Amino acid sequence: MTGWRGKLYETIFEADTRAGRTFDVLLLIAIVLSVVLVMLESVPTYGAEHGDALMAAEWFFTILFTLEYLVRLYSVKRPMSYARSFYGVIDLLAILPTYLSLVIPGSQYLLVIRILRVLRVFRVLKLATYVGATQDLMT
């Protein structure tokens, strides 16, 4: 792919580039922050005291993850293949609970599904071992 789609694909899916590593790190920080906020909201006293701020943060992360999901779909050659892939399903499940909470009360408790996005950490760590092994082979 060339043009914007190619650059987006390289940044989002290729962790061996500087932009790809930066994207992965920022995404992982956002995932961890969103999971921490969901956990804080579940603490009754903290949730009652900071409920509005936590709800605003939840919507911020949901919109951020929705945009990321849409950009992933845009940047791949076969969007439906990505949507049905393991990570595509996890990404969709991470954003659905907030939207469902508008229609189905209580479904926001499904936000803990976002923790599954932490699986991306393992993908990045797995690639890091290959980079070290490649450097050993080159010397």
Short mmCIF file of N, CA, C and O in Angstrom, two decimals, residues 1-134:
data_model
loop_
_atom_site.label_atom_id
_atom_site.label_comp_id
_atom_site.label_asym_id
_atom_site.label_seq_id
_atom_site.Cartn_x
_atom_site.Cartn_y
_atom_site.Cartn_z
N MET A 1 0.84 -1.19 0.00
CA MET A 1 0.00 0.00 0.00
C MET A 1 0.88 1.25 0.00
O MET A 1 1.96 1.25 0.57
N THR A 2 0.36 2.27 -0.60
CA THR A 2 1.09 3.53 -0.66
C THR A 2 0.21 4.65 -0.13
O THR A 2 -0.97 4.46 0.14
N GLY A 3 0.79 5.82 -0.01
CA GLY A 3 0.03 6.98 0.45
C GLY A 3 -0.28 6.90 1.93
O GLY A 3 0.43 6.26 2.71
N TRP A 4 -1.36 7.58 2.29
CA TRP A 4 -1.76 7.66 3.69
C TRP A 4 -2.08 6.29 4.29
O TRP A 4 -1.72 6.01 5.42
N ARG A 5 -2.78 5.47 3.53
CA ARG A 5 -3.12 4.14 4.05
C ARG A 5 -1.87 3.33 4.37
O ARG A 5 -1.79 2.66 5.39
N GLY A 6 -0.88 3.42 3.50
CA GLY A 6 0.37 2.71 3.73
C GLY A 6 1.10 3.22 4.96
O GLY A 6 1.62 2.44 5.75
N LYS A 7 1.15 4.54 5.11
CA LYS A 7 1.81 5.13 6.28
C LYS A 7 1.07 4.76 7.55
O LYS A 7 1.68 4.44 8.57
N LEU A 8 -0.26 4.82 7.52
CA LEU A 8 -1.05 4.43 8.69
C LEU A 8 -0.82 2.97 9.03
O LEU A 8 -0.63 2.62 10.19
N TYR A 9 -0.84 2.12 8.02
CA TYR A 9 -0.62 0.69 8.25
C TYR A 9 0.73 0.45 8.89
O TYR A 9 0.85 -0.29 9.86
N GLU A 10 1.75 1.08 8.34
CA GLU A 10 3.10 0.91 8.87
C GLU A 10 3.19 1.38 10.32
O GLU A 10 3.80 0.72 11.16
N THR A 11 2.57 2.51 10.62
CA THR A 11 2.62 3.05 11.99
C THR A 11 1.84 2.18 12.96
O THR A 11 2.30 1.90 14.07
N ILE A 12 0.68 1.72 12.55
CA ILE A 12 -0.20 0.99 13.46
C ILE A 12 0.20 -0.48 13.62
O ILE A 12 0.16 -1.02 14.72
N PHE A 13 0.59 -1.11 12.55
CA PHE A 13 0.81 -2.56 12.58
C PHE A 13 2.28 -2.97 12.60
O PHE A 13 2.58 -4.13 12.85
N GLU A 14 3.19 -2.07 12.32
CA GLU A 14 4.61 -2.41 12.29
C GLU A 14 5.30 -1.85 13.51
O GLU A 14 5.60 -0.67 13.58
N ALA A 15 5.56 -2.68 14.49
CA ALA A 15 6.19 -2.23 15.74
C ALA A 15 7.70 -2.06 15.60
O ALA A 15 8.35 -1.61 16.53
N ASP A 16 8.25 -2.40 14.44
CA ASP A 16 9.70 -2.28 14.29
C ASP A 16 10.13 -0.92 13.75
O ASP A 16 11.31 -0.70 13.51
N THR A 17 9.20 0.00 13.57
CA THR A 17 9.54 1.36 13.17
C THR A 17 9.44 2.27 14.40
O THR A 17 8.77 1.94 15.37
N ARG A 18 10.09 3.41 14.32
CA ARG A 18 10.03 4.37 15.44
C ARG A 18 8.59 4.83 15.67
O ARG A 18 8.12 4.86 16.80
N ALA A 19 7.88 5.16 14.59
CA ALA A 19 6.49 5.60 14.72
C ALA A 19 5.62 4.46 15.25
O ALA A 19 4.72 4.70 16.07
N GLY A 20 5.89 3.24 14.82
CA GLY A 20 5.13 2.09 15.30
C GLY A 20 5.32 1.84 16.78
O GLY A 20 4.37 1.57 17.51
N ARG A 21 6.57 1.94 17.23
CA ARG A 21 6.84 1.76 18.67
C ARG A 21 6.18 2.87 19.48
O ARG A 21 5.60 2.61 20.54
N THR A 22 6.26 4.10 18.99
CA THR A 22 5.63 5.22 19.69
C THR A 22 4.13 5.02 19.76
O THR A 22 3.52 5.22 20.82
N PHE A 23 3.53 4.60 18.66
CA PHE A 23 2.09 4.34 18.64
C PHE A 23 1.73 3.26 19.64
O PHE A 23 0.78 3.41 20.41
N ASP A 24 2.48 2.17 19.65
CA ASP A 24 2.21 1.07 20.58
C ASP A 24 2.32 1.51 22.03
O ASP A 24 1.48 1.16 22.86
N VAL A 25 3.36 2.27 22.34
CA VAL A 25 3.55 2.73 23.72
C VAL A 25 2.40 3.65 24.14
O VAL A 25 1.83 3.50 25.23
N LEU A 26 2.03 4.60 23.28
CA LEU A 26 0.92 5.51 23.60
C LEU A 26 -0.39 4.75 23.75
O LEU A 26 -1.19 5.04 24.64
N LEU A 27 -0.60 3.77 22.89
CA LEU A 27 -1.81 2.96 22.98
C LEU A 27 -1.84 2.16 24.28
O LEU A 27 -2.87 2.08 24.95
N LEU A 28 -0.71 1.59 24.65
CA LEU A 28 -0.65 0.82 25.89
C LEU A 28 -0.89 1.71 27.11
O LEU A 28 -1.57 1.30 28.05
N ILE A 29 -0.36 2.90 27.09
CA ILE A 29 -0.61 3.85 28.19
C ILE A 29 -2.10 4.17 28.28
O ILE A 29 -2.68 4.17 29.37
N ALA A 30 -2.73 4.41 27.12
CA ALA A 30 -4.17 4.71 27.11
C ALA A 30 -4.97 3.52 27.62
O ALA A 30 -5.94 3.70 28.38
N ILE A 31 -4.59 2.32 27.24
CA ILE A 31 -5.31 1.12 27.70
C ILE A 31 -5.19 0.98 29.21
O ILE A 31 -6.20 0.78 29.91
N VAL A 32 -3.98 1.11 29.72
CA VAL A 32 -3.78 0.97 31.17
C VAL A 32 -4.54 2.06 31.93
O VAL A 32 -5.20 1.78 32.93
N LEU A 33 -4.47 3.30 31.46
CA LEU A 33 -5.21 4.38 32.12
C LEU A 33 -6.71 4.12 32.11
O LEU A 33 -7.39 4.35 33.12
N SER A 34 -7.24 3.65 31.00
CA SER A 34 -8.68 3.41 30.93
C SER A 34 -9.09 2.28 31.87
O SER A 34 -10.14 2.36 32.52
N VAL A 35 -8.26 1.26 31.98
CA VAL A 35 -8.57 0.15 32.90
C VAL A 35 -8.49 0.64 34.35
O VAL A 35 -9.36 0.31 35.17
N VAL A 36 -7.50 1.45 34.67
CA VAL A 36 -7.39 2.00 36.04
C VAL A 36 -8.60 2.85 36.37
O VAL A 36 -9.16 2.76 37.46
N LEU A 37 -9.06 3.66 35.41
CA LEU A 37 -10.24 4.49 35.65
C LEU A 37 -11.50 3.65 35.87
O LEU A 37 -12.32 3.97 36.72
N VAL A 38 -11.63 2.57 35.12
CA VAL A 38 -12.77 1.68 35.32
C VAL A 38 -12.71 1.05 36.71
O VAL A 38 -13.73 0.94 37.40
N MET A 39 -11.51 0.67 37.14
CA MET A 39 -11.36 0.09 38.47
C MET A 39 -11.68 1.13 39.55
O MET A 39 -12.34 0.81 40.54
N LEU A 40 -11.22 2.36 39.38
CA LEU A 40 -11.52 3.41 40.35
C LEU A 40 -13.01 3.68 40.44
O LEU A 40 -13.54 3.93 41.53
N GLU A 41 -13.68 3.63 39.29
CA GLU A 41 -15.11 3.87 39.29
C GLU A 41 -15.87 2.79 40.06
O GLU A 41 -16.94 3.04 40.60
N SER A 42 -15.30 1.61 40.15
CA SER A 42 -15.97 0.53 40.86
C SER A 42 -15.84 0.65 42.38
O SER A 42 -16.55 -0.03 43.11
N VAL A 43 -14.95 1.51 42.85
CA VAL A 43 -14.82 1.77 44.29
C VAL A 43 -15.95 2.75 44.67
O VAL A 43 -15.96 3.87 44.17
N PRO A 44 -16.89 2.32 45.51
CA PRO A 44 -18.09 3.13 45.78
C PRO A 44 -17.81 4.57 46.20
O PRO A 44 -18.40 5.49 45.65
N THR A 45 -16.90 4.77 47.13
CA THR A 45 -16.67 6.14 47.61
C THR A 45 -16.02 7.00 46.53
O THR A 45 -16.39 8.15 46.34
N TYR A 46 -15.06 6.44 45.82
CA TYR A 46 -14.38 7.19 44.77
C TYR A 46 -15.31 7.44 43.59
O TYR A 46 -15.33 8.53 43.03
N GLY A 47 -16.09 6.42 43.25
CA GLY A 47 -17.04 6.57 42.14
C GLY A 47 -18.09 7.61 42.44
O GLY A 47 -18.48 8.39 41.56
N ALA A 48 -18.56 7.67 43.68
CA ALA A 48 -19.58 8.66 44.05
C ALA A 48 -19.01 10.07 44.05
O ALA A 48 -19.67 11.02 43.64
N GLU A 49 -17.78 10.20 44.51
CA GLU A 49 -17.16 11.52 44.63
C GLU A 49 -16.71 12.08 43.28
O GLU A 49 -16.79 13.28 43.03
N HIS A 50 -16.21 11.22 42.40
CA HIS A 50 -15.63 11.67 41.12
C HIS A 50 -16.36 11.08 39.92
O HIS A 50 -15.77 10.94 38.85
N GLY A 51 -17.62 10.75 40.10
CA GLY A 51 -18.38 10.07 39.04
C GLY A 51 -18.42 10.80 37.72
O GLY A 51 -18.24 10.20 36.66
N ASP A 52 -18.64 12.13 37.76
CA ASP A 52 -18.73 12.89 36.51
C ASP A 52 -17.39 12.91 35.76
O ASP A 52 -17.35 12.75 34.54
N ALA A 53 -16.31 13.11 36.50
CA ALA A 53 -14.98 13.13 35.87
C ALA A 53 -14.63 11.76 35.30
O ALA A 53 -14.07 11.66 34.21
N LEU A 54 -14.99 10.70 36.02
CA LEU A 54 -14.71 9.35 35.54
C LEU A 54 -15.53 9.03 34.30
O LEU A 54 -15.03 8.39 33.37
N MET A 55 -16.77 9.50 34.28
CA MET A 55 -17.62 9.27 33.10
C MET A 55 -17.07 10.02 31.89
O MET A 55 -17.03 9.48 30.77
N ALA A 56 -16.61 11.25 32.10
CA ALA A 56 -16.01 12.02 31.01
C ALA A 56 -14.76 11.32 30.48
O ALA A 56 -14.54 11.23 29.27
N ALA A 57 -13.94 10.81 31.40
CA ALA A 57 -12.72 10.10 30.99
C ALA A 57 -13.07 8.81 30.24
O ALA A 57 -12.42 8.46 29.25
N GLU A 58 -14.11 8.12 30.70
CA GLU A 58 -14.56 6.90 30.02
C GLU A 58 -14.97 7.20 28.58
O GLU A 58 -14.60 6.48 27.66
N TRP A 59 -15.72 8.28 28.39
CA TRP A 59 -16.12 8.66 27.04
C TRP A 59 -14.92 9.11 26.20
O TRP A 59 -14.85 8.81 25.01
N PHE A 60 -13.98 9.79 26.82
CA PHE A 60 -12.76 10.19 26.10
C PHE A 60 -12.04 8.96 25.56
O PHE A 60 -11.68 8.90 24.38
N PHE A 61 -11.83 7.96 26.42
CA PHE A 61 -11.12 6.75 25.99
C PHE A 61 -11.95 5.95 24.99
O PHE A 61 -11.39 5.38 24.05
N THR A 62 -13.25 5.91 25.16
CA THR A 62 -14.09 5.20 24.20
C THR A 62 -14.01 5.83 22.83
O THR A 62 -13.87 5.13 21.82
N ILE A 63 -14.06 7.15 22.77
CA ILE A 63 -13.94 7.85 21.47
C ILE A 63 -12.55 7.64 20.90
O ILE A 63 -12.39 7.37 19.69
N LEU A 64 -11.52 7.72 21.74
CA LEU A 64 -10.15 7.48 21.28
C LEU A 64 -9.99 6.08 20.71
O LEU A 64 -9.46 5.89 19.61
N PHE A 65 -10.50 5.07 21.43
CA PHE A 65 -10.39 3.69 20.96
C PHE A 65 -11.27 3.44 19.73
O PHE A 65 -10.92 2.62 18.88
N THR A 66 -12.38 4.14 19.63
CA THR A 66 -13.23 4.03 18.44
C THR A 66 -12.49 4.57 17.22
O THR A 66 -12.49 3.93 16.15
N LEU A 67 -11.86 5.73 17.38
CA LEU A 67 -11.09 6.30 16.27
C LEU A 67 -9.93 5.38 15.88
O LEU A 67 -9.67 5.17 14.69
N GLU A 68 -9.27 4.82 16.87
CA GLU A 68 -8.17 3.90 16.59
C GLU A 68 -8.67 2.68 15.82
O GLU A 68 -8.05 2.23 14.86
N TYR A 69 -9.82 2.13 16.24
CA TYR A 69 -10.40 0.97 15.57
C TYR A 69 -10.77 1.30 14.12
O TYR A 69 -10.46 0.54 13.21
N LEU A 70 -11.37 2.46 13.91
CA LEU A 70 -11.76 2.87 12.56
C LEU A 70 -10.53 3.09 11.68
O LEU A 70 -10.52 2.72 10.49
N VAL A 71 -9.47 3.67 12.24
CA VAL A 71 -8.24 3.88 11.47
C VAL A 71 -7.60 2.53 11.14
O VAL A 71 -7.09 2.34 10.03
N ARG A 72 -7.65 1.58 12.07
CA ARG A 72 -7.13 0.23 11.77
C ARG A 72 -7.91 -0.38 10.61
O ARG A 72 -7.31 -0.95 9.70
N LEU A 73 -9.24 -0.27 10.65
CA LEU A 73 -10.05 -0.82 9.56
C LEU A 73 -9.73 -0.14 8.24
O LEU A 73 -9.67 -0.79 7.20
N TYR A 74 -9.51 1.16 8.26
CA TYR A 74 -9.20 1.91 7.05
C TYR A 74 -7.84 1.54 6.48
O TYR A 74 -7.67 1.49 5.26
N SER A 75 -6.88 1.26 7.37
CA SER A 75 -5.51 1.08 6.90
C SER A 75 -5.20 -0.32 6.36
O SER A 75 -4.16 -0.51 5.73
N VAL A 76 -6.05 -1.30 6.61
CA VAL A 76 -5.77 -2.65 6.13
C VAL A 76 -6.41 -2.89 4.77
O VAL A 76 -7.37 -2.23 4.39
N LYS A 77 -5.87 -3.86 4.03
CA LYS A 77 -6.42 -4.18 2.71
C LYS A 77 -7.80 -4.82 2.81
O LYS A 77 -8.66 -4.55 2.00
N ARG A 78 -7.98 -5.66 3.81
CA ARG A 78 -9.27 -6.36 3.99
C ARG A 78 -9.84 -6.03 5.37
O ARG A 78 -9.57 -6.73 6.35
N PRO A 79 -10.64 -4.97 5.45
CA PRO A 79 -11.17 -4.54 6.75
C PRO A 79 -11.99 -5.61 7.46
O PRO A 79 -11.88 -5.76 8.68
N MET A 80 -12.77 -6.38 6.73
CA MET A 80 -13.59 -7.42 7.38
C MET A 80 -12.73 -8.53 7.96
O MET A 80 -13.07 -9.11 8.99
N SER A 81 -11.60 -8.81 7.34
CA SER A 81 -10.69 -9.82 7.89
C SER A 81 -10.13 -9.34 9.22
O SER A 81 -10.03 -10.11 10.18
N TYR A 82 -9.75 -8.06 9.27
CA TYR A 82 -9.26 -7.54 10.55
C TYR A 82 -10.38 -7.52 11.59
O TYR A 82 -10.17 -7.89 12.74
N ALA A 83 -11.57 -7.10 11.19
CA ALA A 83 -12.70 -7.02 12.13
C ALA A 83 -13.01 -8.39 12.74
O ALA A 83 -13.44 -8.47 13.89
N ARG A 84 -12.80 -9.46 11.98
CA ARG A 84 -13.07 -10.82 12.48
C ARG A 84 -11.86 -11.47 13.14
O ARG A 84 -11.97 -12.55 13.71
N SER A 85 -10.71 -10.79 13.09
CA SER A 85 -9.51 -11.35 13.71
C SER A 85 -9.59 -11.24 15.23
O SER A 85 -10.45 -10.53 15.77
N PHE A 86 -8.71 -11.93 15.91
CA PHE A 86 -8.70 -11.91 17.37
C PHE A 86 -8.61 -10.48 17.91
O PHE A 86 -9.42 -10.06 18.73
N TYR A 87 -7.61 -9.73 17.44
CA TYR A 87 -7.43 -8.35 17.93
C TYR A 87 -8.57 -7.44 17.48
O TYR A 87 -8.95 -6.52 18.20
N GLY A 88 -9.11 -7.67 16.31
CA GLY A 88 -10.25 -6.87 15.85
C GLY A 88 -11.47 -7.04 16.73
O GLY A 88 -12.15 -6.08 17.08
N VAL A 89 -11.74 -8.28 17.12
CA VAL A 89 -12.87 -8.56 18.02
C VAL A 89 -12.62 -7.94 19.39
O VAL A 89 -13.52 -7.33 19.97
N ILE A 90 -11.41 -8.08 19.91
CA ILE A 90 -11.06 -7.49 21.21
C ILE A 90 -11.23 -5.97 21.15
O ILE A 90 -11.80 -5.36 22.06
N ASP A 91 -10.75 -5.34 20.07
CA ASP A 91 -10.89 -3.89 19.94
C ASP A 91 -12.35 -3.47 19.93
O ASP A 91 -12.72 -2.48 20.55
N LEU A 92 -13.18 -4.22 19.22
CA LEU A 92 -14.61 -3.90 19.16
C LEU A 92 -15.27 -4.10 20.53
O LEU A 92 -16.06 -3.26 20.99
N LEU A 93 -14.93 -5.20 21.19
CA LEU A 93 -15.51 -5.47 22.51
C LEU A 93 -15.08 -4.42 23.55
O LEU A 93 -15.78 -4.19 24.53
N ALA A 94 -13.94 -3.79 23.32
CA ALA A 94 -13.46 -2.77 24.26
C ALA A 94 -14.28 -1.49 24.19
O ALA A 94 -14.36 -0.75 25.16
N ILE A 95 -14.88 -1.22 23.04
CA ILE A 95 -15.64 0.03 22.90
C ILE A 95 -17.15 -0.15 23.00
O ILE A 95 -17.86 0.79 23.34
N LEU A 96 -17.64 -1.34 22.72
CA LEU A 96 -19.09 -1.56 22.73
C LEU A 96 -19.80 -1.27 24.06
O LEU A 96 -20.88 -0.70 24.05
N PRO A 97 -19.24 -1.66 25.21
CA PRO A 97 -19.98 -1.45 26.46
C PRO A 97 -20.41 -0.01 26.71
O PRO A 97 -21.52 0.24 27.20
N THR A 98 -19.56 0.95 26.39
CA THR A 98 -19.93 2.35 26.63
C THR A 98 -21.09 2.75 25.74
O THR A 98 -22.03 3.41 26.20
N TYR A 99 -21.06 2.35 24.49
CA TYR A 99 -22.17 2.68 23.59
C TYR A 99 -23.44 1.93 24.01
O TYR A 99 -24.53 2.49 23.95
N LEU A 100 -23.29 0.69 24.43
CA LEU A 100 -24.46 -0.07 24.89
C LEU A 100 -25.08 0.54 26.14
O LEU A 100 -26.29 0.43 26.35
N SER A 101 -24.25 1.18 26.97
CA SER A 101 -24.77 1.77 28.21
C SER A 101 -25.77 2.89 27.93
O SER A 101 -26.56 3.24 28.80
N LEU A 102 -25.73 3.44 26.73
CA LEU A 102 -26.72 4.46 26.36
C LEU A 102 -28.10 3.84 26.17
O LEU A 102 -29.12 4.50 26.37
N VAL A 103 -28.14 2.57 25.80
CA VAL A 103 -29.39 1.87 25.51
C VAL A 103 -29.77 0.88 26.60
O VAL A 103 -30.93 0.76 26.97
N ILE A 104 -28.77 0.18 27.11
CA ILE A 104 -29.01 -0.87 28.12
C ILE A 104 -28.35 -0.45 29.43
O ILE A 104 -27.12 -0.51 29.55
N PRO A 105 -29.12 -0.03 30.42
CA PRO A 105 -28.53 0.37 31.69
C PRO A 105 -27.77 -0.79 32.34
O PRO A 105 -28.19 -1.93 32.30
N GLY A 106 -26.62 -0.47 32.92
CA GLY A 106 -25.81 -1.47 33.60
C GLY A 106 -24.77 -2.14 32.73
O GLY A 106 -23.89 -2.83 33.24
N SER A 107 -24.83 -1.95 31.41
CA SER A 107 -23.87 -2.63 30.54
C SER A 107 -22.48 -2.00 30.61
O SER A 107 -21.52 -2.58 30.12
N GLN A 108 -22.36 -0.82 31.24
CA GLN A 108 -21.03 -0.21 31.36
C GLN A 108 -20.10 -1.05 32.23
O GLN A 108 -18.90 -0.90 32.20
N TYR A 109 -20.67 -1.98 33.01
CA TYR A 109 -19.82 -2.85 33.82
C TYR A 109 -19.02 -3.82 32.96
O TYR A 109 -18.09 -4.45 33.45
N LEU A 110 -19.37 -3.94 31.72
CA LEU A 110 -18.60 -4.78 30.80
C LEU A 110 -17.30 -4.13 30.37
O LEU A 110 -16.52 -4.71 29.62
N LEU A 111 -17.04 -2.90 30.83
CA LEU A 111 -15.83 -2.19 30.44
C LEU A 111 -14.56 -2.91 30.87
O LEU A 111 -13.49 -2.63 30.35
N VAL A 112 -14.67 -3.81 31.82
CA VAL A 112 -13.47 -4.56 32.23
C VAL A 112 -12.90 -5.37 31.08
O VAL A 112 -11.75 -5.81 31.13
N ILE A 113 -13.69 -5.54 30.02
CA ILE A 113 -13.20 -6.22 28.82
C ILE A 113 -11.98 -5.49 28.25
O ILE A 113 -11.13 -6.09 27.62
N ARG A 114 -11.88 -4.19 28.54
CA ARG A 114 -10.75 -3.42 28.02
C ARG A 114 -9.42 -3.99 28.47
O ARG A 114 -8.40 -3.79 27.82
N ILE A 115 -9.42 -4.69 29.57
CA ILE A 115 -8.16 -5.25 30.05
C ILE A 115 -7.60 -6.26 29.05
O ILE A 115 -6.39 -6.48 28.99
N LEU A 116 -8.48 -6.85 28.24
CA LEU A 116 -8.00 -7.78 27.21
C LEU A 116 -7.09 -7.09 26.20
O LEU A 116 -6.24 -7.73 25.59
N ARG A 117 -7.26 -5.78 26.06
CA ARG A 117 -6.41 -5.05 25.12
C ARG A 117 -4.96 -5.04 25.58
O ARG A 117 -4.05 -4.77 24.81
N VAL A 118 -4.75 -5.32 26.86
CA VAL A 118 -3.38 -5.39 27.38
C VAL A 118 -2.62 -6.53 26.70
O VAL A 118 -1.39 -6.56 26.71
N LEU A 119 -3.35 -7.44 26.07
CA LEU A 119 -2.68 -8.52 25.32
C LEU A 119 -1.74 -7.96 24.26
O LEU A 119 -0.80 -8.63 23.84
N ARG A 120 -1.98 -6.74 23.84
CA ARG A 120 -1.09 -6.11 22.87
C ARG A 120 0.32 -5.96 23.44
O ARG A 120 1.29 -5.94 22.69
N VAL A 121 0.43 -5.84 24.75
CA VAL A 121 1.74 -5.75 25.38
C VAL A 121 2.57 -6.98 25.04
O VAL A 121 3.75 -6.88 24.71
N PHE A 122 1.93 -8.13 25.10
CA PHE A 122 2.66 -9.37 24.82
C PHE A 122 3.13 -9.43 23.38
O PHE A 122 4.21 -9.94 23.11
N ARG A 123 2.35 -8.89 22.47
CA ARG A 123 2.78 -8.85 21.07
C ARG A 123 4.03 -8.00 20.93
O ARG A 123 4.99 -8.38 20.27
N VAL A 124 4.04 -6.84 21.58
CA VAL A 124 5.19 -5.95 21.51
C VAL A 124 6.41 -6.60 22.16
O VAL A 124 7.52 -6.55 21.63
N LEU A 125 6.21 -7.23 23.33
CA LEU A 125 7.33 -7.88 24.00
C LEU A 125 7.87 -9.05 23.18
O LEU A 125 9.07 -9.28 23.15
N LYS A 126 6.99 -9.77 22.51
CA LYS A 126 7.43 -10.89 21.67
C LYS A 126 8.31 -10.37 20.53
O LYS A 126 9.34 -10.94 20.21
N LEU A 127 7.91 -9.25 19.94
CA LEU A 127 8.71 -8.68 18.86
C LEU A 127 10.06 -8.20 19.38
O LEU A 127 11.06 -8.29 18.67
N ALA A 128 10.10 -7.72 20.59
CA ALA A 128 11.35 -7.23 21.16
C ALA A 128 12.38 -8.36 21.27
O ALA A 128 13.57 -8.15 21.05
N THR A 129 11.93 -9.57 21.58
CA THR A 129 12.87 -10.69 21.67
C THR A 129 13.45 -11.02 20.31
O THR A 129 14.61 -11.38 20.21
N TYR A 130 12.64 -10.89 19.26
CA TYR A 130 13.13 -11.16 17.92
C TYR A 130 14.16 -10.12 17.49
O TYR A 130 15.11 -10.44 16.80
N VAL A 131 13.96 -8.87 17.89
CA VAL A 131 14.91 -7.82 17.52
C VAL A 131 16.27 -8.13 18.13
O VAL A 131 17.30 -8.03 17.47
N GLY A 132 16.28 -8.53 19.39
CA GLY A 132 17.54 -8.89 20.05
C GLY A 132 18.19 -10.09 19.39
O GLY A 132 19.41 -10.11 19.17
N ALA A 133 17.41 -11.09 19.04
CA ALA A 133 17.94 -12.28 18.39
C ALA A 133 18.48 -11.95 17.00
O ALA A 133 19.52 -12.49 16.59
N THR A 134 17.83 -11.06 16.29
CA THR A 134 18.30 -10.66 14.96
C THR A 134 19.63 -9.96 15.05
O THR A 134 20.54 -10.20 14.25
#
